[in-house]
């Protein structure tokens, strides 16, 4: 039976009158777990990591951002009306006080969904997806330096997970494949031949569309078109793809318009990290885009 932790976030609720009406309500680990666990499982993430992030980023539920705006993950402003609050960031190796705009949410559950969509919405965070990891520790290690600037971020998350026994919430496993596919998933499965010049292939851990196309001697565009996918869609472990035979792939690719594949650079990205996702080398990616120097967030690359 899963233990209900009695530790309360903000046991002594702090009145933050300068920031408006405060919700005088403490949050237990169990309450956070009940909001985060189903969302994390649905998106193929570790509930333990999501819960630990909520605890850490909200200062155990006592931060003004969490108390007033349900932003338990310290998410910066993306839409709606921004909330400007003081925070700390590692800048040039030093912890510095800064004022930053943050996101506001209607509930903790809404914040959990937004967090899951953030982590699943960029290849920058592909190292936290359960199908790409062997344990929650792989996920926390990937978050460090990408999600947070704190050089001890992974260690802090791991300590919280151990202290509160949060791995108990990871028992739900990876979410089953759905109509929305996630993630790049180098195992090779035996293809099953089907009618109409197609072969079925079940995606394995480490697979990319590029790898699968190379394995069968067809183009990526042919596979994408055959399965109704866009270049920006992600395949998921267990997903079954229909692979057009080499003879059929020409007809498929000529019948369907070529898919333009682009990637928008995220903070923390490198040419090497982006290239590895798309089965390219850093030099190939640089040559495709005429890059001779550094890349920058927001830059759109052809992949």
PDB file of C-alpha atoms in Angstrom:
ATOM      1  CA  UNK A   1       0.000   0.000   0.000  1.00  0.00           C
ATOM      2  CA  UNK A   2       1.300   3.434  -0.884  1.00  0.00           C
ATOM      3  CA  UNK A   3       2.210   5.541   2.127  1.00  0.00           C
ATOM      4  CA  UNK A   4       0.549   8.904   2.502  1.00  0.00           C
ATOM      5  CA  UNK A   5       3.295  11.327   3.487  1.00  0.00           C
ATOM      6  CA  UNK A   6       2.246  13.716   6.199  1.00  0.00           C
ATOM      7  CA  UNK A   7       4.878  16.370   5.447  1.00  0.00           C
ATOM      8  CA  UNK A   8       3.120  19.626   4.666  1.00  0.00           C
ATOM      9  CA  UNK A   9       4.338  22.262   2.267  1.00  0.00           C
ATOM     10  CA  UNK A  10       4.260  25.618   4.001  1.00  0.00           C
ATOM     11  CA  UNK A  11       3.088  24.296   7.357  1.00  0.00           C
ATOM     12  CA  UNK A  12       3.438  27.833   8.591  1.00  0.00           C
ATOM     13  CA  UNK A  13       1.768  29.690   5.733  1.00  0.00           C
ATOM     14  CA  UNK A  14       3.521  32.961   5.019  1.00  0.00           C
ATOM     15  CA  UNK A  15       1.308  35.948   4.300  1.00  0.00           C
ATOM     16  CA  UNK A  16       2.529  37.669   1.145  1.00  0.00           C
ATOM     17  CA  UNK A  17       0.216  40.645   1.235  1.00  0.00           C
ATOM     18  CA  UNK A  18       2.234  42.654  -1.244  1.00  0.00           C
ATOM     19  CA  UNK A  19       1.414  40.062  -3.890  1.00  0.00           C
ATOM     20  CA  UNK A  20      -2.336  40.052  -3.393  1.00  0.00           C
ATOM     21  CA  UNK A  21      -4.692  37.637  -1.694  1.00  0.00           C
ATOM     22  CA  UNK A  22      -2.881  34.533  -0.511  1.00  0.00           C
ATOM     23  CA  UNK A  23      -4.452  31.089  -0.518  1.00  0.00           C
ATOM     24  CA  UNK A  24      -3.963  30.006   3.100  1.00  0.00           C
ATOM     25  CA  UNK A  25      -3.655  26.365   2.178  1.00  0.00           C
ATOM     26  CA  UNK A  26      -0.781  23.958   2.682  1.00  0.00           C
ATOM     27  CA  UNK A  27      -0.091  21.196   0.212  1.00  0.00           C
ATOM     28  CA  UNK A  28       1.001  17.697   1.172  1.00  0.00           C
ATOM     29  CA  UNK A  29       3.280  15.449  -0.832  1.00  0.00           C
ATOM     30  CA  UNK A  30       0.261  13.197  -1.330  1.00  0.00           C
ATOM     31  CA  UNK A  31      -1.798  16.035  -2.810  1.00  0.00           C
ATOM     32  CA  UNK A  32       0.981  16.981  -5.192  1.00  0.00           C
ATOM     33  CA  UNK A  33       1.424  13.319  -6.113  1.00  0.00           C
ATOM     34  CA  UNK A  34      -2.277  12.946  -6.874  1.00  0.00           C
ATOM     35  CA  UNK A  35      -2.070  15.880  -9.292  1.00  0.00           C
ATOM     36  CA  UNK A  36       1.262  14.958 -10.888  1.00  0.00           C
ATOM     37  CA  UNK A  37       1.179  11.150 -11.129  1.00  0.00           C
ATOM     38  CA  UNK A  38      -1.615  10.662 -13.705  1.00  0.00           C
ATOM     39  CA  UNK A  39      -0.249  13.496 -15.831  1.00  0.00           C
ATOM     40  CA  UNK A  40       3.322  12.167 -15.749  1.00  0.00           C
ATOM     41  CA  UNK A  41       2.149   8.666 -16.639  1.00  0.00           C
ATOM     42  CA  UNK A  42      -0.001   9.963 -19.486  1.00  0.00           C
ATOM     43  CA  UNK A  43       2.961  11.790 -20.999  1.00  0.00           C
ATOM     44  CA  UNK A  44       5.505   9.013 -20.424  1.00  0.00           C
ATOM     45  CA  UNK A  45       7.426  10.840 -17.688  1.00  0.00           C
ATOM     46  CA  UNK A  46       8.549   9.815 -14.196  1.00  0.00           C
ATOM     47  CA  UNK A  47       6.008  10.883 -11.541  1.00  0.00           C
ATOM     48  CA  UNK A  48       8.805  10.843  -8.954  1.00  0.00           C
ATOM     49  CA  UNK A  49      10.758  13.436 -10.912  1.00  0.00           C
ATOM     50  CA  UNK A  50       7.737  15.647 -11.521  1.00  0.00           C
ATOM     51  CA  UNK A  51       6.802  15.566  -7.832  1.00  0.00           C
ATOM     52  CA  UNK A  52      10.399  16.282  -6.761  1.00  0.00           C
ATOM     53  CA  UNK A  53      10.570  19.206  -9.178  1.00  0.00           C
ATOM     54  CA  UNK A  54       7.363  20.563  -7.702  1.00  0.00           C
ATOM     55  CA  UNK A  55       8.785  20.354  -4.196  1.00  0.00           C
ATOM     56  CA  UNK A  56      12.136  21.855  -5.133  1.00  0.00           C
ATOM     57  CA  UNK A  57      10.952  24.605  -7.475  1.00  0.00           C
ATOM     58  CA  UNK A  58       8.220  25.776  -5.084  1.00  0.00           C
ATOM     59  CA  UNK A  59      10.426  25.771  -1.962  1.00  0.00           C
ATOM     60  CA  UNK A  60       8.253  23.022  -0.492  1.00  0.00           C
ATOM     61  CA  UNK A  61       5.078  24.806  -1.551  1.00  0.00           C
ATOM     62  CA  UNK A  62       5.923  28.078   0.200  1.00  0.00           C
ATOM     63  CA  UNK A  63       7.071  30.207  -2.730  1.00  0.00           C
ATOM     64  CA  UNK A  64       4.919  33.162  -3.697  1.00  0.00           C
ATOM     65  CA  UNK A  65       4.684  31.702  -7.176  1.00  0.00           C
ATOM     66  CA  UNK A  66       3.202  28.466  -5.852  1.00  0.00           C
ATOM     67  CA  UNK A  67       0.980  29.941  -3.148  1.00  0.00           C
ATOM     68  CA  UNK A  68      -0.550  32.674  -5.290  1.00  0.00           C
ATOM     69  CA  UNK A  69      -0.322  31.388  -8.844  1.00  0.00           C
ATOM     70  CA  UNK A  70      -0.127  27.554  -8.644  1.00  0.00           C
ATOM     71  CA  UNK A  71       3.196  27.678 -10.490  1.00  0.00           C
ATOM     72  CA  UNK A  72       4.977  24.934  -8.582  1.00  0.00           C
ATOM     73  CA  UNK A  73       7.636  24.355 -11.266  1.00  0.00           C
ATOM     74  CA  UNK A  74       8.999  27.873 -11.551  1.00  0.00           C
ATOM     75  CA  UNK A  75       7.947  28.090 -15.207  1.00  0.00           C
ATOM     76  CA  UNK A  76       8.821  31.343 -16.912  1.00  0.00           C
ATOM     77  CA  UNK A  77       6.133  33.374 -18.698  1.00  0.00           C
ATOM     78  CA  UNK A  78       4.787  31.908 -21.939  1.00  0.00           C
ATOM     79  CA  UNK A  79       1.258  33.260 -22.389  1.00  0.00           C
ATOM     80  CA  UNK A  80      -1.495  35.281 -20.741  1.00  0.00           C
ATOM     81  CA  UNK A  81      -0.567  37.884 -18.149  1.00  0.00           C
ATOM     82  CA  UNK A  82       2.974  37.569 -16.749  1.00  0.00           C
ATOM     83  CA  UNK A  83       3.740  37.613 -13.041  1.00  0.00           C
ATOM     84  CA  UNK A  84       6.968  39.421 -12.151  1.00  0.00           C
ATOM     85  CA  UNK A  85       8.741  38.008  -9.122  1.00  0.00           C
ATOM     86  CA  UNK A  86      12.286  37.907  -7.714  1.00  0.00           C
ATOM     87  CA  UNK A  87      14.245  34.720  -8.273  1.00  0.00           C
ATOM     88  CA  UNK A  88      17.833  33.488  -8.368  1.00  0.00           C
ATOM     89  CA  UNK A  89      19.809  32.300 -11.374  1.00  0.00           C
ATOM     90  CA  UNK A  90      23.355  31.046 -11.869  1.00  0.00           C
ATOM     91  CA  UNK A  91      24.941  33.672 -14.124  1.00  0.00           C
ATOM     92  CA  UNK A  92      28.632  33.454 -14.981  1.00  0.00           C
ATOM     93  CA  UNK A  93      29.073  30.863 -12.249  1.00  0.00           C
ATOM     94  CA  UNK A  94      27.499  33.079  -9.561  1.00  0.00           C
ATOM     95  CA  UNK A  95      24.048  32.884  -7.954  1.00  0.00           C
ATOM     96  CA  UNK A  96      22.414  36.257  -8.626  1.00  0.00           C
ATOM     97  CA  UNK A  97      19.094  37.856  -7.712  1.00  0.00           C
ATOM     98  CA  UNK A  98      16.969  38.815 -10.720  1.00  0.00           C
ATOM     99  CA  UNK A  99      13.388  39.826 -11.491  1.00  0.00           C
ATOM    100  CA  UNK A 100      11.762  37.539 -14.053  1.00  0.00           C
ATOM    101  CA  UNK A 101       8.271  37.106 -15.595  1.00  0.00           C
ATOM    102  CA  UNK A 102       6.555  33.845 -14.629  1.00  0.00           C
ATOM    103  CA  UNK A 103       3.483  31.928 -15.717  1.00  0.00           C
ATOM    104  CA  UNK A 104       0.236  31.801 -13.730  1.00  0.00           C
ATOM    105  CA  UNK A 105      -2.034  28.712 -13.578  1.00  0.00           C
ATOM    106  CA  UNK A 106      -5.595  28.128 -12.458  1.00  0.00           C
ATOM    107  CA  UNK A 107      -4.688  24.977 -10.517  1.00  0.00           C
ATOM    108  CA  UNK A 108      -1.796  22.698  -9.626  1.00  0.00           C
ATOM    109  CA  UNK A 109      -3.172  20.094 -12.024  1.00  0.00           C
ATOM    110  CA  UNK A 110      -3.049  22.651 -14.839  1.00  0.00           C
ATOM    111  CA  UNK A 111       0.567  23.408 -13.914  1.00  0.00           C
ATOM    112  CA  UNK A 112       1.389  19.688 -14.088  1.00  0.00           C
ATOM    113  CA  UNK A 113      -0.122  19.380 -17.569  1.00  0.00           C
ATOM    114  CA  UNK A 114       1.802  22.444 -18.756  1.00  0.00           C
ATOM    115  CA  UNK A 115       5.000  20.991 -17.291  1.00  0.00           C
ATOM    116  CA  UNK A 116       4.458  17.676 -19.067  1.00  0.00           C
ATOM    117  CA  UNK A 117       3.758  19.442 -22.360  1.00  0.00           C
ATOM    118  CA  UNK A 118       6.909  21.510 -21.934  1.00  0.00           C
ATOM    119  CA  UNK A 119       9.075  18.433 -21.358  1.00  0.00           C
ATOM    120  CA  UNK A 120       7.456  16.530 -24.218  1.00  0.00           C
ATOM    121  CA  UNK A 121       7.358  19.474 -26.603  1.00  0.00           C
ATOM    122  CA  UNK A 122      11.085  19.803 -27.247  1.00  0.00           C
ATOM    123  CA  UNK A 123      13.859  17.371 -28.129  1.00  0.00           C
ATOM    124  CA  UNK A 124      15.923  19.369 -25.647  1.00  0.00           C
ATOM    125  CA  UNK A 125      14.188  17.335 -22.935  1.00  0.00           C
ATOM    126  CA  UNK A 126      14.122  13.963 -24.738  1.00  0.00           C
ATOM    127  CA  UNK A 127      16.497  12.606 -22.091  1.00  0.00           C
ATOM    128  CA  UNK A 128      13.753  12.740 -19.459  1.00  0.00           C
ATOM    129  CA  UNK A 129      11.266  10.640 -21.453  1.00  0.00           C
ATOM    130  CA  UNK A 130      10.847   7.223 -19.856  1.00  0.00           C
ATOM    131  CA  UNK A 131      11.408   5.330 -23.094  1.00  0.00           C
ATOM    132  CA  UNK A 132      14.804   7.006 -23.434  1.00  0.00           C
ATOM    133  CA  UNK A 133      15.948   6.281 -19.875  1.00  0.00           C
ATOM    134  CA  UNK A 134      16.656   3.331 -17.623  1.00  0.00           C
ATOM    135  CA  UNK A 135      15.850   5.068 -14.335  1.00  0.00           C
ATOM    136  CA  UNK A 136      14.605   8.319 -12.861  1.00  0.00           C
ATOM    137  CA  UNK A 137      18.252   9.244 -12.219  1.00  0.00           C
ATOM    138  CA  UNK A 138      18.862   9.430 -15.968  1.00  0.00           C
ATOM    139  CA  UNK A 139      15.998  11.908 -16.153  1.00  0.00           C
ATOM    140  CA  UNK A 140      17.221  14.123 -13.317  1.00  0.00           C
ATOM    141  CA  UNK A 141      20.738  14.140 -14.785  1.00  0.00           C
ATOM    142  CA  UNK A 142      19.343  15.289 -18.139  1.00  0.00           C
ATOM    143  CA  UNK A 143      17.371  18.127 -16.557  1.00  0.00           C
ATOM    144  CA  UNK A 144      20.503  19.638 -15.017  1.00  0.00           C
ATOM    145  CA  UNK A 145      21.886  22.342 -17.255  1.00  0.00           C
ATOM    146  CA  UNK A 146      18.853  22.199 -19.521  1.00  0.00           C
ATOM    147  CA  UNK A 147      15.820  22.849 -17.342  1.00  0.00           C
ATOM    148  CA  UNK A 148      17.723  24.570 -14.519  1.00  0.00           C
ATOM    149  CA  UNK A 149      21.035  26.388 -14.249  1.00  0.00           C
ATOM    150  CA  UNK A 150      21.770  25.054 -10.754  1.00  0.00           C
ATOM    151  CA  UNK A 151      24.836  22.760 -11.051  1.00  0.00           C
ATOM    152  CA  UNK A 152      23.464  20.645  -8.184  1.00  0.00           C
ATOM    153  CA  UNK A 153      19.954  20.356  -9.591  1.00  0.00           C
ATOM    154  CA  UNK A 154      20.043  16.586 -10.214  1.00  0.00           C
ATOM    155  CA  UNK A 155      21.474  15.836  -6.779  1.00  0.00           C
ATOM    156  CA  UNK A 156      18.752  17.895  -5.112  1.00  0.00           C
ATOM    157  CA  UNK A 157      15.989  16.104  -7.026  1.00  0.00           C
ATOM    158  CA  UNK A 158      17.496  12.696  -6.258  1.00  0.00           C
ATOM    159  CA  UNK A 159      17.702  13.570  -2.563  1.00  0.00           C
ATOM    160  CA  UNK A 160      14.016  14.557  -2.465  1.00  0.00           C
ATOM    161  CA  UNK A 161      12.994  11.405  -4.320  1.00  0.00           C
ATOM    162  CA  UNK A 162      14.901   9.279  -1.805  1.00  0.00           C
ATOM    163  CA  UNK A 163      13.727  11.243   1.260  1.00  0.00           C
ATOM    164  CA  UNK A 164      10.032  10.948   0.436  1.00  0.00           C
ATOM    165  CA  UNK A 165      10.112   7.562  -1.277  1.00  0.00           C
ATOM    166  CA  UNK A 166       8.734   9.087  -4.471  1.00  0.00           C
ATOM    167  CA  UNK A 167       9.657   6.102  -6.647  1.00  0.00           C
ATOM    168  CA  UNK A 168       6.518   4.485  -5.194  1.00  0.00           C
ATOM    169  CA  UNK A 169       4.598   6.655  -7.647  1.00  0.00           C
ATOM    170  CA  UNK A 170       6.548   5.380 -10.669  1.00  0.00           C
ATOM    171  CA  UNK A 171       4.761   2.031 -10.670  1.00  0.00           C
ATOM    172  CA  UNK A 172       2.290   3.142 -13.308  1.00  0.00           C
ATOM    173  CA  UNK A 173       4.902   2.581 -16.016  1.00  0.00           C
ATOM    174  CA  UNK A 174       5.130   4.230 -19.387  1.00  0.00           C
ATOM    175  CA  UNK A 175       1.874   5.491 -20.841  1.00  0.00           C
ATOM    176  CA  UNK A 176       0.449   3.308 -23.596  1.00  0.00           C
ATOM    177  CA  UNK A 177       0.801   4.593 -27.153  1.00  0.00           C
ATOM    178  CA  UNK A 178      -1.967   6.988 -28.149  1.00  0.00           C
ATOM    179  CA  UNK A 179      -2.942   8.946 -31.235  1.00  0.00           C
ATOM    180  CA  UNK A 180      -0.427  11.572 -30.172  1.00  0.00           C
ATOM    181  CA  UNK A 181       3.048  10.102 -30.601  1.00  0.00           C
ATOM    182  CA  UNK A 182       5.955  11.120 -28.455  1.00  0.00           C
ATOM    183  CA  UNK A 183       9.710  11.020 -28.731  1.00  0.00           C
ATOM    184  CA  UNK A 184      12.488   9.496 -30.671  1.00  0.00           C
ATOM    185  CA  UNK A 185      12.621   6.119 -29.498  1.00  0.00           C
ATOM    186  CA  UNK A 186      18.872   0.649 -31.697  1.00  0.00           C
ATOM    187  CA  UNK A 187      17.147  -2.468 -31.498  1.00  0.00           C
ATOM    188  CA  UNK A 188      15.997  -3.960 -34.764  1.00  0.00           C
ATOM    189  CA  UNK A 189      12.773  -5.930 -34.884  1.00  0.00           C
ATOM    190  CA  UNK A 190      11.978  -8.557 -37.474  1.00  0.00           C
ATOM    191  CA  UNK A 191       9.707  -6.964 -40.085  1.00  0.00           C
ATOM    192  CA  UNK A 192       6.361  -8.593 -40.775  1.00  0.00           C
ATOM    193  CA  UNK A 193       5.368  -8.548 -44.422  1.00  0.00           C
ATOM    194  CA  UNK A 194       1.807  -7.474 -45.137  1.00  0.00           C
ATOM    195  CA  UNK A 195      -0.221  -6.990 -48.292  1.00  0.00           C
ATOM    196  CA  UNK A 196      -0.051  -4.065 -50.725  1.00  0.00           C
ATOM    197  CA  UNK A 197       3.750  -3.744 -50.658  1.00  0.00           C
ATOM    198  CA  UNK A 198       3.965  -2.677 -47.015  1.00  0.00           C
ATOM    199  CA  UNK A 199       5.847  -3.984 -44.011  1.00  0.00           C
ATOM    200  CA  UNK A 200       4.904  -3.318 -40.413  1.00  0.00           C
ATOM    201  CA  UNK A 201       7.574  -2.228 -37.951  1.00  0.00           C
ATOM    202  CA  UNK A 202       7.190  -1.832 -34.188  1.00  0.00           C
ATOM    203  CA  UNK A 203       9.213   1.084 -32.831  1.00  0.00           C
ATOM    204  CA  UNK A 204      11.900   0.124 -30.320  1.00  0.00           C
ATOM    205  CA  UNK A 205      13.885   2.165 -27.810  1.00  0.00           C
ATOM    206  CA  UNK A 206      16.422   4.367 -29.581  1.00  0.00           C
ATOM    207  CA  UNK A 207      14.685   4.299 -32.970  1.00  0.00           C
ATOM    208  CA  UNK A 208      14.303   7.356 -35.168  1.00  0.00           C
ATOM    209  CA  UNK A 209      12.499   7.632 -38.480  1.00  0.00           C
ATOM    210  CA  UNK A 210      15.888   8.230 -40.082  1.00  0.00           C
ATOM    211  CA  UNK A 211      17.255   4.923 -38.727  1.00  0.00           C
ATOM    212  CA  UNK A 212      14.164   2.967 -39.768  1.00  0.00           C
ATOM    213  CA  UNK A 213      14.235   4.456 -43.264  1.00  0.00           C
ATOM    214  CA  UNK A 214      17.921   3.551 -43.647  1.00  0.00           C
ATOM    215  CA  UNK A 215      17.236   0.014 -42.440  1.00  0.00           C
ATOM    216  CA  UNK A 216      14.607  -0.567 -45.126  1.00  0.00           C
ATOM    217  CA  UNK A 217      16.269   1.430 -47.901  1.00  0.00           C
ATOM    218  CA  UNK A 218      13.422   3.910 -48.241  1.00  0.00           C
ATOM    219  CA  UNK A 219      13.160   7.645 -47.723  1.00  0.00           C
ATOM    220  CA  UNK A 220      12.056   9.316 -44.517  1.00  0.00           C
ATOM    221  CA  UNK A 221       9.424  11.225 -46.492  1.00  0.00           C
ATOM    222  CA  UNK A 222       7.956   7.917 -47.716  1.00  0.00           C
ATOM    223  CA  UNK A 223       7.543   6.626 -44.165  1.00  0.00           C
ATOM    224  CA  UNK A 224       6.124   9.917 -42.918  1.00  0.00           C
ATOM    225  CA  UNK A 225       3.633  10.114 -45.780  1.00  0.00           C
ATOM    226  CA  UNK A 226       2.601   6.445 -45.465  1.00  0.00           C
ATOM    227  CA  UNK A 227       1.809   6.885 -41.771  1.00  0.00           C
ATOM    228  CA  UNK A 228       0.220  10.327 -41.959  1.00  0.00           C
ATOM    229  CA  UNK A 229       3.041  11.895 -39.971  1.00  0.00           C
ATOM    230  CA  UNK A 230       4.687  15.279 -40.164  1.00  0.00           C
ATOM    231  CA  UNK A 231       8.402  15.854 -39.700  1.00  0.00           C
ATOM    232  CA  UNK A 232       7.634  17.498 -36.371  1.00  0.00           C
ATOM    233  CA  UNK A 233       5.773  14.434 -35.039  1.00  0.00           C
ATOM    234  CA  UNK A 234       7.629  12.037 -32.770  1.00  0.00           C
ATOM    235  CA  UNK A 235       7.461   8.254 -32.809  1.00  0.00           C
ATOM    236  CA  UNK A 236       6.912   6.272 -29.625  1.00  0.00           C
ATOM    237  CA  UNK A 237       8.049   2.903 -28.379  1.00  0.00           C
ATOM    238  CA  UNK A 238       5.431   0.309 -29.302  1.00  0.00           C
ATOM    239  CA  UNK A 239       4.035   2.388 -32.145  1.00  0.00           C
ATOM    240  CA  UNK A 240       3.493   0.336 -35.323  1.00  0.00           C
ATOM    241  CA  UNK A 241       4.630   1.984 -38.536  1.00  0.00           C
ATOM    242  CA  UNK A 242       3.785   0.884 -42.056  1.00  0.00           C
ATOM    243  CA  UNK A 243       6.956   0.801 -44.124  1.00  0.00           C
ATOM    244  CA  UNK A 244       6.503   1.037 -47.915  1.00  0.00           C
ATOM    245  CA  UNK A 245       8.644  -1.417 -49.856  1.00  0.00           C
ATOM    246  CA  UNK A 246      11.470   0.133 -51.855  1.00  0.00           C
ATOM    247  CA  UNK A 247       9.509  -0.352 -55.070  1.00  0.00           C
ATOM    248  CA  UNK A 248       6.427   1.280 -53.576  1.00  0.00           C
ATOM    249  CA  UNK A 249       8.210   4.112 -51.842  1.00  0.00           C
ATOM    250  CA  UNK A 250       8.758   6.009 -55.077  1.00  0.00           C
ATOM    251  CA  UNK A 251       5.040   6.111 -55.753  1.00  0.00           C
ATOM    252  CA  UNK A 252       4.326   7.248 -52.213  1.00  0.00           C
ATOM    253  CA  UNK A 253       6.934   9.954 -52.184  1.00  0.00           C
ATOM    254  CA  UNK A 254       5.954  11.335 -55.583  1.00  0.00           C
ATOM    255  CA  UNK A 255       2.263  11.289 -54.750  1.00  0.00           C
ATOM    256  CA  UNK A 256       2.792  13.234 -51.538  1.00  0.00           C
ATOM    257  CA  UNK A 257       4.483  16.615 -51.340  1.00  0.00           C
ATOM    258  CA  UNK A 258       7.921  16.645 -49.754  1.00  0.00           C
ATOM    259  CA  UNK A 259       7.777  17.344 -46.040  1.00  0.00           C
ATOM    260  CA  UNK A 260       9.747  20.355 -44.941  1.00  0.00           C
ATOM    261  CA  UNK A 261      11.683  19.396 -41.824  1.00  0.00           C
ATOM    262  CA  UNK A 262      12.775  22.187 -39.556  1.00  0.00           C
ATOM    263  CA  UNK A 263      13.822  22.524 -35.938  1.00  0.00           C
ATOM    264  CA  UNK A 264      13.716  25.628 -33.760  1.00  0.00           C
ATOM    265  CA  UNK A 265      16.787  25.909 -31.557  1.00  0.00           C
ATOM    266  CA  UNK A 266      16.074  25.818 -27.824  1.00  0.00           C
ATOM    267  CA  UNK A 267      18.177  27.188 -24.982  1.00  0.00           C
ATOM    268  CA  UNK A 268      20.950  24.684 -24.236  1.00  0.00           C
ATOM    269  CA  UNK A 269      20.911  23.071 -27.676  1.00  0.00           C
ATOM    270  CA  UNK A 270      24.120  22.328 -29.566  1.00  0.00           C
ATOM    271  CA  UNK A 271      24.657  21.266 -33.155  1.00  0.00           C
ATOM    272  CA  UNK A 272      25.747  17.865 -31.885  1.00  0.00           C
ATOM    273  CA  UNK A 273      22.660  17.313 -29.706  1.00  0.00           C
ATOM    274  CA  UNK A 274      20.274  18.359 -32.489  1.00  0.00           C
ATOM    275  CA  UNK A 275      22.123  16.371 -35.162  1.00  0.00           C
ATOM    276  CA  UNK A 276      22.041  13.180 -33.075  1.00  0.00           C
ATOM    277  CA  UNK A 277      18.241  13.350 -32.845  1.00  0.00           C
ATOM    278  CA  UNK A 278      17.884  13.473 -36.628  1.00  0.00           C
ATOM    279  CA  UNK A 279      20.564  10.906 -37.455  1.00  0.00           C
ATOM    280  CA  UNK A 280      23.041  13.485 -38.725  1.00  0.00           C
ATOM    281  CA  UNK A 281      26.522  14.586 -37.776  1.00  0.00           C
ATOM    282  CA  UNK A 282      27.158  18.086 -36.490  1.00  0.00           C
ATOM    283  CA  UNK A 283      29.172  18.858 -39.648  1.00  0.00           C
ATOM    284  CA  UNK A 284      26.314  17.681 -41.890  1.00  0.00           C
ATOM    285  CA  UNK A 285      23.798  19.801 -40.002  1.00  0.00           C
ATOM    286  CA  UNK A 286      26.082  22.837 -40.158  1.00  0.00           C
ATOM    287  CA  UNK A 287      26.627  22.371 -43.897  1.00  0.00           C
ATOM    288  CA  UNK A 288      22.866  22.003 -44.531  1.00  0.00           C
ATOM    289  CA  UNK A 289      22.265  25.360 -42.880  1.00  0.00           C
ATOM    290  CA  UNK A 290      25.415  27.234 -43.916  1.00  0.00           C
ATOM    291  CA  UNK A 291      26.473  27.598 -40.279  1.00  0.00           C
ATOM    292  CA  UNK A 292      30.063  28.616 -39.577  1.00  0.00           C
ATOM    293  CA  UNK A 293      29.650  29.892 -36.029  1.00  0.00           C
ATOM    294  CA  UNK A 294      27.362  29.413 -33.046  1.00  0.00           C
ATOM    295  CA  UNK A 295      23.633  28.682 -33.065  1.00  0.00           C
ATOM    296  CA  UNK A 296      21.167  30.685 -30.967  1.00  0.00           C
ATOM    297  CA  UNK A 297      17.718  30.062 -29.368  1.00  0.00           C
ATOM    298  CA  UNK A 298      14.932  30.719 -31.836  1.00  0.00           C
ATOM    299  CA  UNK A 299      17.053  29.981 -34.886  1.00  0.00           C
ATOM    300  CA  UNK A 300      15.249  27.720 -37.370  1.00  0.00           C
ATOM    301  CA  UNK A 301      17.362  24.926 -38.827  1.00  0.00           C
ATOM    302  CA  UNK A 302      16.681  22.613 -41.744  1.00  0.00           C
ATOM    303  CA  UNK A 303      17.088  19.033 -40.583  1.00  0.00           C
TER     304      UNK A 303
END
